[in-house]
XYZ file of N, CA and C in Angstrom:
744
model
N 105.317 -146.679 54.024
C 105.780 -147.522 53.350
C 105.385 -149.005 53.184
N 104.632 -149.134 54.676
C 104.288 -150.022 54.905
C 102.600 -150.176 54.476
N 102.234 -148.956 54.507
C 100.405 -148.703 53.784
C 100.410 -149.395 51.816
N 102.037 -149.547 51.363
C 102.088 -149.469 49.969
C 101.868 -151.144 50.368
N 102.752 -151.634 50.886
C 103.326 -153.204 51.308
C 101.545 -153.585 51.222
N 100.796 -153.090 52.668
C 99.673 -153.931 52.468
C 98.706 -153.553 51.336
N 98.822 -153.005 50.857
C 97.709 -152.559 49.719
C 97.934 -153.592 48.573
N 99.587 -153.776 48.182
C 100.153 -154.857 47.250
C 99.283 -156.159 47.506
N 99.488 -156.271 48.892
C 99.133 -157.590 49.265
C 97.907 -157.586 49.015
N 97.391 -157.146 49.407
C 95.470 -157.122 49.296
C 95.474 -157.198 48.151
N 96.016 -156.770 46.966
C 95.763 -156.725 45.231
C 95.850 -158.615 44.766
N 96.760 -158.911 45.712
C 97.241 -160.312 44.808
C 96.535 -161.515 45.729
N 95.638 -161.090 47.077
C 94.975 -161.555 47.227
C 93.683 -161.964 47.173
N 93.168 -161.200 46.697
C 91.597 -160.347 45.773
C 92.109 -161.474 44.667
N 93.095 -160.843 43.647
C 93.313 -162.102 42.540
C 93.378 -162.913 42.670
N 94.013 -163.602 43.640
C 94.262 -165.278 44.173
C 93.047 -165.716 43.928
N 91.906 -165.033 45.154
C 90.631 -166.279 45.144
C 89.661 -165.624 44.267
N 90.487 -164.668 42.721
C 88.918 -164.098 42.458
C 87.661 -164.988 41.753
N 88.842 -166.295 41.717
C 87.662 -167.452 40.377
C 87.676 -168.692 41.567
N 87.920 -168.342 42.537
C 87.994 -169.640 43.696
C 86.261 -170.072 43.991
N 86.221 -171.357 43.303
C 84.652 -171.780 43.789
C 84.249 -171.179 45.608
N 82.844 -170.840 45.247
C 82.310 -170.609 46.566
C 82.262 -172.166 47.680
N 82.074 -172.763 46.946
C 81.830 -174.319 47.617
C 83.209 -174.691 48.509
N 84.191 -173.963 48.047
C 85.190 -174.470 48.852
C 85.440 -174.002 50.081
N 85.042 -172.740 50.248
C 84.592 -171.701 51.325
C 83.608 -171.806 51.816
N 82.212 -172.802 51.384
C 81.309 -172.854 52.474
C 81.787 -173.881 53.067
N 82.736 -174.969 52.708
C 82.461 -176.156 53.257
C 83.268 -176.143 54.439
N 83.943 -174.944 54.946
C 84.553 -174.796 56.207
C 83.828 -174.125 56.745
N 82.407 -173.658 56.975
C 82.186 -172.968 57.686
C 80.591 -173.640 58.460
N 81.274 -173.748 60.203
C 80.049 -174.145 60.517
C 78.749 -173.830 60.927
N 77.543 -175.068 60.747
C 76.016 -173.971 60.671
C 75.297 -173.741 60.110
N 76.409 -173.803 58.605
C 75.892 -173.549 56.877
C 75.168 -174.508 56.143
N 74.655 -175.097 55.586
C 74.531 -176.312 54.590
C 73.780 -175.520 53.241
N 74.490 -175.850 52.340
C 74.035 -175.473 51.123
C 74.340 -176.323 50.073
N 73.090 -175.747 49.253
C 72.922 -176.504 48.121
C 72.626 -175.894 46.808
N 73.510 -176.481 46.011
C 73.239 -176.255 44.249
C 73.955 -175.181 44.059
N 75.102 -175.082 44.768
C 75.934 -173.782 44.592
C 76.441 -173.463 42.972
N 76.681 -172.058 42.802
C 77.552 -171.810 41.273
C 78.142 -170.405 41.750
N 79.348 -170.292 41.237
C 79.552 -169.075 40.962
C 80.774 -168.891 41.882
N 81.574 -167.827 42.290
C 83.015 -167.771 43.146
C 82.125 -167.028 44.227
N 83.249 -166.847 44.768
C 82.739 -165.934 46.013
C 82.533 -164.892 45.660
N 83.081 -164.352 45.079
C 82.863 -162.561 44.954
C 81.220 -162.569 44.359
N 80.925 -163.603 43.312
C 79.474 -163.849 42.467
C 79.477 -165.032 42.299
N 77.847 -164.972 42.766
C 77.909 -166.577 42.754
C 76.217 -166.723 42.769
N 75.655 -168.242 43.723
C 74.488 -168.295 43.606
C 74.208 -169.246 44.188
N 73.087 -169.804 44.992
C 72.771 -171.164 45.880
C 71.125 -171.153 45.741
N 71.174 -172.666 45.032
C 69.306 -172.585 45.140
C 69.039 -173.064 46.795
N 69.916 -172.855 47.872
C 69.190 -173.450 49.139
C 70.203 -173.404 49.847
N 70.127 -172.581 51.216
C 70.822 -172.315 51.913
C 70.092 -172.607 53.245
N 71.036 -172.859 54.509
C 70.304 -173.296 55.691
C 71.037 -172.906 56.708
N 70.991 -171.936 57.366
C 71.478 -171.349 58.410
C 70.823 -171.431 59.696
N 71.417 -172.021 60.538
C 70.535 -172.500 61.898
C 68.943 -172.951 61.913
N 68.946 -173.470 60.976
C 66.938 -173.850 60.950
C 66.364 -172.694 59.720
N 67.351 -171.595 59.456
C 66.251 -170.454 58.721
C 66.695 -171.136 57.177
N 66.075 -171.218 56.046
C 66.128 -171.860 55.024
C 65.724 -170.840 54.257
N 66.846 -170.463 53.119
C 67.337 -169.357 52.425
C 67.090 -169.972 51.029
N 66.263 -169.242 49.864
C 65.776 -170.279 48.893
C 66.642 -169.048 47.491
N 67.323 -169.711 46.324
C 67.918 -168.795 44.633
C 68.348 -167.491 45.775
N 69.249 -167.763 46.834
C 70.140 -166.819 47.088
C 71.393 -166.437 45.859
N 71.449 -165.297 45.745
C 72.213 -164.257 44.643
C 73.383 -163.282 45.436
N 74.434 -163.246 45.384
C 75.415 -162.260 45.591
C 76.371 -161.858 44.901
N 76.937 -160.518 45.254
C 78.104 -159.796 44.244
C 78.708 -158.831 45.077
N 79.811 -159.612 45.288
C 80.810 -158.744 46.366
C 81.457 -158.145 45.415
N 81.440 -156.308 45.706
C 82.169 -154.757 45.201
C 83.858 -155.472 45.319
N 84.617 -156.005 44.305
C 85.918 -156.007 44.670
C 86.421 -155.109 44.987
N 86.335 -153.387 44.271
C 87.037 -152.435 45.350
C 86.833 -152.276 46.264
N 85.834 -152.360 46.923
C 85.588 -151.833 48.567
C 86.976 -152.462 49.256
N 87.576 -153.931 48.553
C 88.395 -154.304 49.500
C 89.672 -153.053 49.293
N 90.130 -152.722 48.855
C 91.139 -151.559 48.987
C 90.651 -150.663 50.069
N 88.908 -150.360 50.474
C 88.782 -149.063 51.670
C 88.995 -150.418 52.628
N 89.671 -151.399 53.048
C 89.545 -152.297 53.818
C 88.108 -152.606 54.421
N 87.267 -152.772 53.495
C 85.323 -153.318 53.884
C 85.426 -153.983 53.069
N 84.136 -154.683 53.091
C 83.648 -155.862 51.950
C 81.654 -155.010 52.161
N 81.563 -154.661 50.761
C 80.426 -154.560 50.568
C 80.110 -155.649 49.258
N 78.296 -155.920 49.527
C 77.988 -156.798 48.688
C 76.425 -156.781 49.026
N 75.576 -156.886 47.230
C 74.919 -157.186 47.325
C 73.907 -158.377 47.532
N 72.649 -158.619 47.951
C 72.362 -159.994 48.510
C 70.918 -159.986 48.097
N 70.635 -161.055 47.462
C 68.244 -161.262 46.933
C 68.527 -162.664 46.995
N 67.579 -162.586 47.674
C 67.141 -163.951 47.792
C 65.228 -164.448 47.867
N 65.060 -165.719 47.931
C 63.685 -166.074 48.981
C 63.761 -166.568 49.952
N 62.951 -165.876 50.747
C 62.420 -167.250 52.070
C 61.586 -168.056 51.257
N 60.673 -168.358 52.617
C 59.823 -169.910 52.267
C 58.698 -168.858 52.019
N 58.539 -168.047 52.357
C 57.049 -167.509 51.417
C 57.265 -165.766 50.889
N 58.448 -165.722 50.772
C 58.396 -164.070 50.058
C 60.326 -163.911 49.213
N 60.039 -162.338 49.640
C 61.922 -162.238 49.204
C 62.324 -160.825 50.108
N 63.959 -161.660 49.551
C 64.296 -160.248 50.148
C 65.870 -159.673 49.544
N 66.218 -158.119 49.604
C 66.950 -157.511 49.073
C 67.584 -156.856 49.915
N 69.243 -157.180 50.113
C 70.039 -155.555 51.038
C 71.612 -155.683 50.582
N 72.041 -154.678 50.950
C 73.106 -153.753 51.140
C 74.041 -154.171 52.015
N 75.175 -155.406 51.251
C 76.229 -155.760 52.994
C 76.996 -154.950 53.042
N 77.395 -154.544 54.199
C 78.559 -154.125 54.620
C 79.460 -154.778 55.799
N 80.781 -155.107 55.509
C 81.159 -156.065 56.920
C 82.614 -154.196 57.337
N 82.469 -153.653 58.201
C 83.626 -152.857 58.582
C 83.839 -152.742 59.738
N 85.324 -152.376 60.631
C 85.679 -151.871 61.985
C 84.747 -153.537 62.616
N 84.838 -155.258 62.474
C 84.652 -155.630 62.948
C 83.236 -155.515 63.534
N 82.405 -154.736 62.617
C 80.632 -154.762 62.013
C 80.196 -155.169 61.014
N 78.904 -155.432 61.300
C 78.500 -156.111 60.081
C 77.124 -154.803 59.856
N 76.593 -154.721 58.597
C 75.672 -153.351 58.744
C 74.557 -154.069 56.972
N 73.694 -154.424 57.452
C 72.912 -154.831 56.386
C 71.797 -152.757 55.859
N 72.048 -152.853 54.965
C 71.382 -151.202 54.535
C 70.218 -151.315 53.465
N 69.751 -150.796 53.482
C 68.252 -150.449 52.266
C 67.683 -152.001 52.720
N 67.236 -152.489 53.413
C 67.345 -153.590 53.345
C 65.277 -153.548 52.962
N 65.129 -154.351 52.216
C 63.657 -154.895 51.890
C 62.852 -156.146 51.941
N 61.810 -156.280 52.254
C 61.956 -157.674 52.676
C 60.394 -158.388 52.501
N 59.606 -159.070 51.977
C 57.947 -159.354 51.805
C 58.115 -160.798 52.235
N 56.781 -161.221 53.039
C 57.362 -162.151 53.676
C 55.390 -162.258 54.166
N 55.437 -164.144 54.370
C 54.678 -163.993 55.495
C 54.489 -164.129 56.846
N 53.917 -164.509 57.843
C 54.086 -163.387 59.123
C 54.121 -165.493 59.609
N 53.778 -166.521 58.637
C 53.633 -168.291 59.254
C 55.542 -168.608 59.329
N 56.117 -167.077 59.169
C 57.458 -167.793 59.125
C 58.019 -167.470 60.615
N 56.945 -167.167 61.267
C 57.525 -166.745 62.620
C 56.363 -167.505 64.049
N 55.738 -168.398 63.225
C 54.875 -169.146 64.054
C 55.446 -170.087 65.282
N 56.899 -170.350 65.575
C 57.312 -170.856 66.100
C 57.434 -169.612 67.943
N 57.688 -168.516 67.311
C 57.943 -167.413 68.378
C 56.768 -166.639 69.170
N 55.828 -166.575 67.901
C 54.775 -166.048 67.978
C 53.615 -166.077 69.609
N 53.348 -165.516 70.402
C 52.296 -165.535 71.541
C 51.030 -166.359 71.560
N 50.358 -166.023 70.139
C 48.914 -166.589 70.066
C 49.680 -167.676 68.872
N 49.183 -168.701 68.540
C 48.947 -169.840 67.274
C 48.344 -169.602 66.573
N 49.227 -169.962 65.159
C 47.970 -170.086 64.066
C 47.653 -168.274 63.004
N 48.591 -167.549 63.873
C 48.160 -166.329 63.416
C 48.467 -165.896 62.089
N 48.001 -165.323 61.245
C 48.096 -165.168 59.602
C 48.393 -163.784 59.244
N 48.974 -163.215 58.394
C 49.040 -162.209 58.164
C 50.807 -162.414 57.050
N 50.608 -160.634 56.485
C 52.111 -160.985 55.684
C 52.531 -159.590 56.302
N 53.989 -159.698 56.181
C 55.114 -158.555 56.524
C 55.385 -157.938 55.523
N 56.063 -156.284 55.533
C 56.605 -155.624 54.369
C 57.464 -154.990 55.195
N 58.833 -155.297 55.017
C 59.544 -154.749 55.734
C 60.769 -153.826 54.725
N 60.768 -152.210 55.485
C 61.439 -151.251 54.967
C 62.852 -150.487 55.905
N 63.684 -151.755 55.948
C 64.930 -151.031 57.224
C 65.941 -150.548 56.689
N 66.029 -148.790 57.305
C 66.969 -148.626 56.683
C 68.441 -149.153 56.994
N 68.619 -149.813 58.125
C 70.073 -150.232 58.843
C 69.963 -151.018 59.903
N 70.408 -151.982 59.532
C 70.190 -153.067 60.971
C 71.975 -153.175 61.133
N 72.761 -152.984 62.245
C 73.683 -153.050 63.205
C 73.796 -154.061 63.191
N 75.227 -154.822 63.116
C 74.937 -156.587 64.299
C 76.943 -156.103 64.400
N 76.547 -156.200 66.241
C 78.102 -156.211 66.462
C 77.711 -157.750 67.883
N 78.905 -158.504 67.703
C 78.984 -160.076 68.353
C 78.767 -159.726 70.141
N 78.760 -158.271 70.414
C 78.835 -157.748 71.625
C 77.677 -157.552 72.583
N 76.593 -157.478 71.431
C 75.158 -156.738 71.370
C 74.501 -156.826 70.538
N 73.373 -156.699 70.950
C 71.835 -156.799 70.124
C 72.120 -155.572 69.000
N 71.471 -156.385 68.139
C 71.135 -155.750 66.586
C 70.555 -154.286 66.999
N 71.285 -153.028 66.400
C 70.546 -151.644 66.062
C 69.442 -151.789 65.228
N 68.656 -151.898 65.386
C 67.460 -152.031 64.302
C 67.193 -150.393 63.446
N 67.137 -149.568 62.340
C 66.602 -148.704 62.098
C 65.340 -148.606 60.957
N 64.302 -148.756 60.982
C 63.229 -148.343 60.053
C 61.679 -149.075 60.036
N 61.378 -149.554 59.529
C 59.525 -150.183 59.323
C 59.022 -151.025 58.890
N 58.130 -151.624 59.622
C 57.433 -152.809 58.911
C 56.023 -152.835 58.969
N 55.551 -153.293 58.151
C 53.925 -153.172 58.036
C 53.385 -154.580 58.395
N 52.977 -154.866 58.846
C 51.672 -156.531 59.717
C 50.650 -155.921 58.533
N 50.118 -156.449 57.885
C 49.121 -156.258 56.885
C 48.075 -157.568 56.573
N 46.755 -157.426 56.823
C 45.769 -158.552 57.249
C 45.925 -159.500 58.186
N 46.050 -159.348 59.436
C 46.685 -159.490 60.465
C 45.255 -160.364 60.757
N 45.109 -162.032 61.263
C 44.203 -162.300 61.379
C 44.324 -163.763 62.438
N 43.493 -164.045 62.930
C 43.504 -165.187 64.145
C 43.011 -166.196 64.168
N 42.785 -167.423 64.588
C 41.648 -168.010 65.125
C 40.641 -167.617 66.098
N 39.394 -167.534 65.944
C 38.346 -167.088 66.773
C 38.695 -168.202 68.911
N 38.478 -167.373 69.362
C 38.728 -168.536 70.747
C 37.802 -168.703 71.194
N 36.611 -168.369 70.547
C 35.568 -169.013 71.150
C 34.743 -169.134 69.899
N 34.962 -170.655 69.260
C 34.756 -171.107 68.769
C 33.602 -172.232 68.255
N 32.741 -172.953 67.205
C 32.199 -173.956 67.360
C 32.376 -174.789 66.182
N 33.691 -174.544 65.259
C 34.386 -175.007 63.695
C 35.714 -174.861 63.966
N 36.896 -175.540 63.508
C 38.074 -175.380 63.076
C 38.373 -173.975 62.313
N 37.514 -173.440 61.762
C 38.186 -172.706 60.364
C 37.696 -170.995 60.689
N 37.095 -171.009 61.735
C 36.796 -169.730 62.108
C 37.519 -168.452 63.041
N 37.223 -167.351 61.851
C 38.841 -166.905 61.877
C 38.465 -165.365 62.585
N 39.088 -164.221 62.947
C 38.595 -162.804 63.073
C 39.930 -161.905 62.631
N 39.024 -160.619 61.838
C 40.686 -160.250 60.947
C 40.742 -159.258 62.257
N 42.326 -159.022 62.138
C 42.879 -157.729 63.222
C 43.576 -156.000 62.701
N 42.748 -156.963 61.392
C 43.360 -155.273 60.526
C 45.439 -155.317 60.110
N 45.799 -153.765 60.022
C 47.120 -153.764 59.437
C 47.398 -152.696 60.714
N 49.109 -152.866 60.673
C 49.764 -152.203 61.940
C 50.965 -151.757 61.004
N 51.328 -150.985 62.021
C 53.175 -150.257 61.605
C 54.005 -150.370 62.739
N 54.882 -150.762 62.562
C 55.797 -151.066 63.612
C 57.295 -150.125 62.916
N 57.908 -148.999 64.256
C 58.973 -148.473 63.878
C 59.778 -148.922 64.647
N 60.860 -149.295 64.488
C 62.296 -149.175 65.323
C 62.922 -148.214 65.502
N 63.484 -148.168 66.725
C 64.063 -147.299 67.124
C 65.265 -147.635 68.229
N 66.567 -146.381 68.437
C 67.462 -146.608 69.246
C 67.731 -145.884 70.656
N 67.186 -146.470 71.575
C 67.282 -145.278 72.683
C 68.408 -145.511 73.797
N 69.143 -146.485 73.264
C 70.361 -146.237 73.517
C 70.773 -147.639 74.639
N 69.351 -148.275 74.599
C 69.442 -149.639 75.939
C 69.817 -151.052 75.402
N 70.335 -151.674 75.998
C 70.598 -153.133 75.282
C 69.706 -153.910 74.558
N 68.747 -153.776 73.704
C 67.733 -154.448 73.242
C 67.217 -153.802 71.977
N 66.181 -154.373 71.543
C 65.760 -153.992 70.194
C 64.470 -153.314 70.713
N 64.291 -152.135 70.449
C 62.714 -151.894 70.847
C 62.211 -150.654 69.619
N 60.920 -150.857 69.176
C 59.944 -150.828 68.640
C 58.427 -149.924 69.163
N 57.822 -148.634 68.034
C 56.700 -148.823 68.390
C 55.510 -149.457 67.476
N 54.351 -149.789 68.161
C 53.286 -150.629 67.495
C 52.057 -149.889 67.693
N 51.575 -149.387 66.041
C 50.648 -148.975 66.460
C 49.215 -149.199 64.993
N 48.533 -148.969 65.069
C 47.642 -149.250 64.208
C 46.828 -148.339 63.120
N 47.096 -148.854 61.777
C 46.773 -148.223 60.565
C 44.699 -147.694 60.740
N 44.840 -146.400 59.792
C 43.712 -146.183 59.875
C 42.007 -147.073 59.270
N 41.293 -146.939 60.155
C 40.353 -147.926 59.703
C 40.548 -148.935 60.060
N 40.915 -148.949 61.537
C 41.525 -150.655 61.558
C 39.754 -150.976 62.642
N 40.251 -152.436 62.679
C 39.372 -152.796 63.594
C 39.453 -152.284 64.916
N 40.932 -152.016 65.232
C 41.396 -152.449 66.865
C 42.305 -151.682 66.881
N 42.468 -150.324 67.567
C 43.438 -149.386 68.002
C 44.710 -149.974 68.776
N 45.771 -149.466 68.630
C 46.433 -150.214 69.436
C 47.456 -149.191 69.535
N 48.037 -148.986 70.980
C 49.480 -147.841 71.270
C 50.142 -149.262 72.073
N 51.117 -149.437 71.277
C 52.231 -150.885 72.215
C 53.774 -150.428 71.672
N 54.048 -151.032 72.372
C 55.695 -151.169 72.223
C 56.483 -153.110 72.180
N 57.283 -153.296 71.631
C 58.177 -154.146 70.895
C 59.229 -154.128 72.073
N 59.997 -154.966 73.137
C 61.258 -154.897 73.122
C 61.605 -156.297 73.439
N 62.949 -156.654 73.007
C 63.548 -157.870 72.549
C 64.977 -157.767 73.673
N 64.684 -158.534 74.191
C 66.055 -158.202 75.637
C 67.719 -159.054 74.849
N 68.261 -158.706 75.587
C 69.669 -159.487 75.460
C 69.367 -161.086 75.211
N 68.591 -160.963 75.885
C 68.903 -163.173 76.613
C 67.278 -163.981 75.619
N 67.630 -162.574 74.329
C 66.557 -163.096 73.473
C 65.119 -163.802 74.095
N 64.503 -162.988 75.094
C 63.422 -162.633 75.715
C 62.389 -161.382 74.680
N 61.402 -161.392 74.963
C 60.707 -160.729 74.642
C 59.314 -159.826 74.906
N 59.191 -158.654 75.138
C 57.946 -158.189 75.550
C 56.893 -157.774 74.530
N 55.653 -157.647 74.426
C 54.543 -156.841 73.944
C 53.548 -156.507 74.486
N 53.355 -155.053 74.699
C 52.815 -154.897 75.854
C 51.993 -153.507 75.235
N 51.101 -152.942 75.820
C 50.687 -151.683 75.713
C 49.084 -151.208 75.656
N 48.476 -150.610 74.906
C 46.547 -150.426 75.237
C 46.398 -150.830 73.805
N 44.508 -151.574 74.155
C 43.938 -151.687 72.816
C 42.802 -151.358 73.126
N 41.567 -151.513 71.979
C 40.497 -150.879 72.384
C 39.777 -151.430 70.956
N 38.967 -152.015 71.212
C 37.939 -152.364 69.431
C 37.079 -150.658 69.217
N 37.564 -150.469 67.842
C 37.306 -149.053 67.037
C 35.445 -149.198 67.321
N 34.744 -149.525 67.837
C 33.801 -149.640 67.398
C 32.985 -150.346 66.859
N 33.582 -151.292 66.911
C 33.626 -152.726 66.143
C 32.623 -153.604 66.845
N 31.237 -154.383 66.135
C 30.669 -155.351 66.653
C 30.430 -156.465 67.087
N 32.070 -156.972 66.221
C 32.424 -158.480 65.896
C 31.963 -159.001 67.779
N 31.224 -159.613 68.151
C 31.374 -160.001 69.187
C 32.589 -160.839 69.705
N 32.369 -161.992 68.610
C 34.397 -162.877 68.861
C 35.215 -161.771 69.007
N 35.510 -161.132 68.068
C 36.890 -159.715 68.189
C 36.593 -159.274 69.843
N 35.346 -158.893 70.457
C 35.085 -157.864 71.812
C 35.818 -159.163 73.205
N 34.838 -160.341 72.295
C 35.353 -161.096 73.808
C 36.898 -161.570 73.598
N 37.687 -161.448 72.708
C 38.901 -162.113 72.624
C 39.890 -160.866 73.334
N 39.207 -159.401 72.882
C 40.187 -158.785 73.688
C 39.470 -158.288 75.028
N 38.880 -158.926 75.915
C 38.617 -158.857 76.538
C 38.844 -159.682 77.613
N 39.473 -161.003 76.907
C 39.834 -162.102 77.741
C 41.373 -162.415 78.024
N 41.812 -161.522 76.903
C 43.413 -161.439 77.034
C 43.875 -159.970 77.600
N 43.204 -159.171 77.857
C 43.349 -158.108 78.548
C 43.045 -157.589 80.082
N 43.218 -156.795 80.149
C 43.189 -156.032 81.553
C 41.460 -155.287 81.329
N 40.828 -154.533 82.875
C 40.097 -153.972 83.023
C 40.108 -153.029 81.757
N 39.251 -152.178 80.814
C 39.196 -150.836 81.031
C 39.387 -149.558 81.237
N 40.350 -148.740 80.956
C 39.720 -147.167 81.582
C 38.974 -146.495 81.234
N 39.051 -145.408 81.405
C 37.837 -144.261 81.101
C 38.101 -143.856 79.986
N 38.693 -144.246 78.870
C 38.725 -144.134 77.538
C 38.038 -145.647 76.534
N 38.836 -146.900 77.396
C 37.749 -147.602 76.905
C 38.934 -148.676 76.405
N 40.200 -147.819 76.955
C 41.688 -149.059 76.169
C 42.333 -149.646 77.325
N 42.552 -150.927 76.944
C 42.968 -151.868 77.999
C 44.185 -152.326 77.936
N 44.469 -152.901 78.619
C 46.364 -153.126 79.083
C 46.485 -154.659 78.366
N 47.440 -154.984 77.155
C 48.074 -156.130 77.233
C 49.261 -156.377 77.512
N 49.848 -157.651 78.008
C 51.093 -158.091 77.981
C 51.528 -159.633 77.640
N 52.449 -159.759 76.362
C 52.555 -160.702 75.531
C 54.417 -160.897 76.097
N 54.889 -162.289 75.952
C 55.849 -162.247 76.569
C 56.234 -163.959 75.800
N 57.624 -164.397 75.678
C 57.920 -165.064 75.216
C 59.617 -165.245 74.949
N 59.903 -166.352 73.985
C 61.341 -166.405 73.634
C 61.768 -166.863 72.622
N 62.532 -165.839 71.999
C 62.867 -166.413 70.434
C 63.855 -167.493 70.757
């Protein structure tokens, strides 16, 4: 009997809030600034959303009303970052948030403040099958992203505009049971640099990028000098170890 009572209460609340303007809800949420809001909490849009200094533009959402009857919330979210687009299927259930089938394309410049080398340019194309968010631990990420046309300022340069091409890379996220975000980093074919690396983001938001690197027979003197300056001595195969750390 209790199950049916809860069911009818859920239907009643859903119908009561179906046309509630989303602005009434947003005004009571901390750390979120939102402007240009239209629609309801179930189906709406916003021209600008600022979440902890992260800006999203032209955000649109649609919540599947019927998912509430399964005691979960399913929604589709589409929007723009400062330099690209994203789309994800959001699901809230069992006190966890899931972002499924996330597609995102944006510029590496979105992460300037976190990168170990300043003014690195390039583009990122992410294809993440699932992101599981739990307040008590680090997110669990499955999927891959591609870093394309990576380039950086020359370390030794006579002008302010010289840059060196670093190529294209693939990052694969995996879950090995540790309380951290982990991923492998490898270069794509015909790359000026060969890389075998790993990414580790710890619970305290510190990150480490480490591995082995060498030039692929590239005769770019500036590139070779940069690798030698920022890495250790080469092994018998010509690979040099590297390690970058920082905090998000």
